[in-house]
PDB file of C-alpha atoms in Angstrom:
ATOM      1  CA  ALA A1331      -5.532   1.541  -5.209  1.00 57.00           C
ATOM      2  CA  ILE A1332      -8.119  -1.489  -5.987  1.00 64.00           C
ATOM      3  CA  LEU A1333      -5.284  -3.539  -6.628  1.00 65.00           C
ATOM      4  CA  ALA A1334      -3.626  -2.981  -3.860  1.00 68.00           C
ATOM      5  CA  GLY A1335      -6.707  -3.185  -1.220  1.00 69.00           C
ATOM      6  CA  THR A1336      -7.550  -6.378  -3.350  1.00 76.00           C
ATOM      7  CA  VAL A1337      -3.952  -7.836  -1.743  1.00 73.00           C
ATOM      8  CA  VAL A1338      -4.006  -6.677   1.473  1.00 72.00           C
ATOM      9  CA  ALA A1339      -7.215  -8.345   2.068  1.00 75.00           C
ATOM     10  CA  ASN A1340      -6.608 -11.756   0.327  1.00 81.00           C
ATOM     11  CA  ALA A1341      -3.024 -11.815   2.021  1.00 80.00           C
ATOM     12  CA  LEU A1342      -2.863 -10.201   4.769  1.00 79.00           C
ATOM     13  CA  PRO A1343      -4.752 -12.763   7.083  1.00 82.00           C
ATOM     14  CA  ARG A1344      -2.021 -15.570   6.368  1.00 83.00           C
ATOM     15  CA  ILE A1345       0.967 -13.364   6.517  1.00 79.00           C
ATOM     16  CA  ILE A1346       0.128 -11.908   9.996  1.00 81.00           C
ATOM     17  CA  ALA A1347      -0.799 -15.548  11.134  1.00 83.00           C
ATOM     18  CA  ASP A1348       2.743 -16.873   9.602  1.00 82.00           C
ATOM     19  CA  LEU A1349       4.623 -13.971  11.359  1.00 79.00           C
ATOM     20  CA  GLY A1350       2.405 -14.785  14.880  1.00 83.00           C
ATOM     21  CA  ALA A1351       1.180 -11.303  15.309  1.00 82.00           C
ATOM     22  CA  SER A1352      -2.218 -10.022  16.529  1.00 82.00           C
ATOM     23  CA  GLN A1353      -5.509  -9.289  15.318  1.00 79.00           C
ATOM     24  CA  SER A1354      -4.741  -5.742  16.282  1.00 83.00           C
ATOM     25  CA  SER A1355      -1.758  -5.585  13.907  1.00 80.00           C
ATOM     26  CA  TYR A1356      -4.192  -6.209  11.511  1.00 78.00           C
ATOM     27  CA  THR A1357      -5.966  -4.000  12.093  1.00 83.00           C
ATOM     28  CA  TRP A1358      -2.973  -1.027  11.921  1.00 85.00           C
ATOM     29  CA  VAL A1359      -1.964  -2.704   8.566  1.00 80.00           C
ATOM     30  CA  VAL A1360      -4.975  -2.057   7.099  1.00 80.00           C
ATOM     31  CA  THR A1361      -6.111   0.997   8.691  1.00 86.00           C
ATOM     32  CA  SER A1362      -2.738   2.981   8.031  1.00 85.00           C
ATOM     33  CA  GLU A1363      -2.883   1.747   3.973  1.00 80.00           C
ATOM     34  CA  LEU A1364      -6.170   3.518   3.760  1.00 84.00           C
ATOM     35  CA  LEU A1365      -5.234   6.683   5.549  1.00 90.00           C
ATOM     36  CA  ALA A1366      -2.445   6.985   3.405  1.00 86.00           C
ATOM     37  CA  MET A1367      -4.285   6.019   0.224  1.00 84.00           C
ATOM     38  CA  THR A1368      -6.492   8.804   1.350  1.00 89.00           C
ATOM     39  CA  ALA A1369      -4.372  11.250   2.213  1.00 91.00           C
ATOM     40  CA  THR A1370      -2.110  10.939  -0.802  1.00 87.00           C
ATOM     41  CA  VAL A1371      -5.313  11.144  -3.875  1.00 88.00           C
ATOM     42  CA  PRO A1372      -5.546  14.844  -3.558  1.00 92.00           C
ATOM     43  CA  LEU A1373      -1.549  15.076  -4.058  1.00 90.00           C
ATOM     44  CA  TRP A1374      -1.741  12.747  -6.966  1.00 85.00           C
ATOM     45  CA  GLY A1375      -4.587  14.732  -8.578  1.00 88.00           C
ATOM     46  CA  LYS A1376      -2.755  17.923  -8.420  1.00 92.00           C
ATOM     47  CA  LEU A1377       0.558  16.299  -9.562  1.00 89.00           C
ATOM     48  CA  ALA A1378      -1.658  15.179 -12.643  1.00 89.00           C
ATOM     49  CA  ASP A1379      -3.102  18.575 -13.224  1.00 92.00           C
ATOM     50  CA  LEU A1380       0.462  20.012 -13.335  1.00 93.00           C
ATOM     51  CA  PHE A1381       2.979  17.216 -14.990  1.00 91.00           C
ATOM     52  CA  ASN A1382       2.957  14.287 -17.444  1.00 91.00           C
ATOM     53  CA  GLN A1383       0.219  11.919 -16.524  1.00 90.00           C
ATOM     54  CA  LYS A1384       2.614   9.256 -17.920  1.00 93.00           C
ATOM     55  CA  LEU A1385       5.603  10.212 -15.876  1.00 92.00           C
ATOM     56  CA  LEU A1386       2.951   9.421 -12.670  1.00 90.00           C
ATOM     57  CA  LEU A1387       1.892   6.654 -13.249  1.00 89.00           C
ATOM     58  CA  GLN A1388       5.298   5.198 -13.805  1.00 93.00           C
ATOM     59  CA  LEU A1389       6.186   7.070 -10.440  1.00 90.00           C
ATOM     60  CA  SER A1390       3.286   5.311  -8.639  1.00 86.00           C
ATOM     61  CA  LEU A1391       3.622   1.785 -10.488  1.00 89.00           C
ATOM     62  CA  GLY A1392       7.001   1.875  -9.110  1.00 93.00           C
ATOM     63  CA  LEU A1393       6.687   2.843  -5.218  1.00 89.00           C
ATOM     64  CA  PHE A1394       3.925   0.754  -5.448  1.00 84.00           C
ATOM     65  CA  VAL A1395       6.278  -2.378  -6.866  1.00 90.00           C
ATOM     66  CA  VAL A1396       9.279  -1.298  -3.803  1.00 93.00           C
ATOM     67  CA  GLY A1397       6.926  -0.720  -1.242  1.00 87.00           C
ATOM     68  CA  SER A1398       5.535  -4.596  -2.018  1.00 82.00           C
ATOM     69  CA  LEU A1399       8.442  -5.498  -1.945  1.00 89.00           C
ATOM     70  CA  VAL A1400       9.863  -3.990   1.087  1.00 90.00           C
ATOM     71  CA  ALA A1401       6.492  -5.328   2.598  1.00 81.00           C
ATOM     72  CA  GLY A1402       7.138  -8.945   1.492  1.00 81.00           C
ATOM     73  CA  PHE A1403      10.283  -9.489   2.616  1.00 87.00           C
ATOM     74  CA  SER A1404      10.216  -7.789   6.184  1.00 81.00           C
ATOM     75  CA  GLN A1405      10.646 -10.647   9.107  1.00 79.00           C
ATOM     76  CA  ASP A1406       8.713  -8.944  11.691  1.00 73.00           C
ATOM     77  CA  VAL A1407       5.582  -6.516  11.485  1.00 62.00           C
TER      78      VAL A1407
END
């Protein structure tokens, strides 16, 4: 979560400028990231209580990488 927030905070102004997007788009990206993180933390906590924590960590890192690749290759906001 910390890594994702740092990546967004540092890279997003440049990404928004390169894609020609508005300040509103920047705000929506940051807000949706925080909302998704806040909404899923209790879910991951419960899953960690029920299942193997190592497997869940690997799954979450995999999802992060896939999401980062999708975002990185996007051509439009």
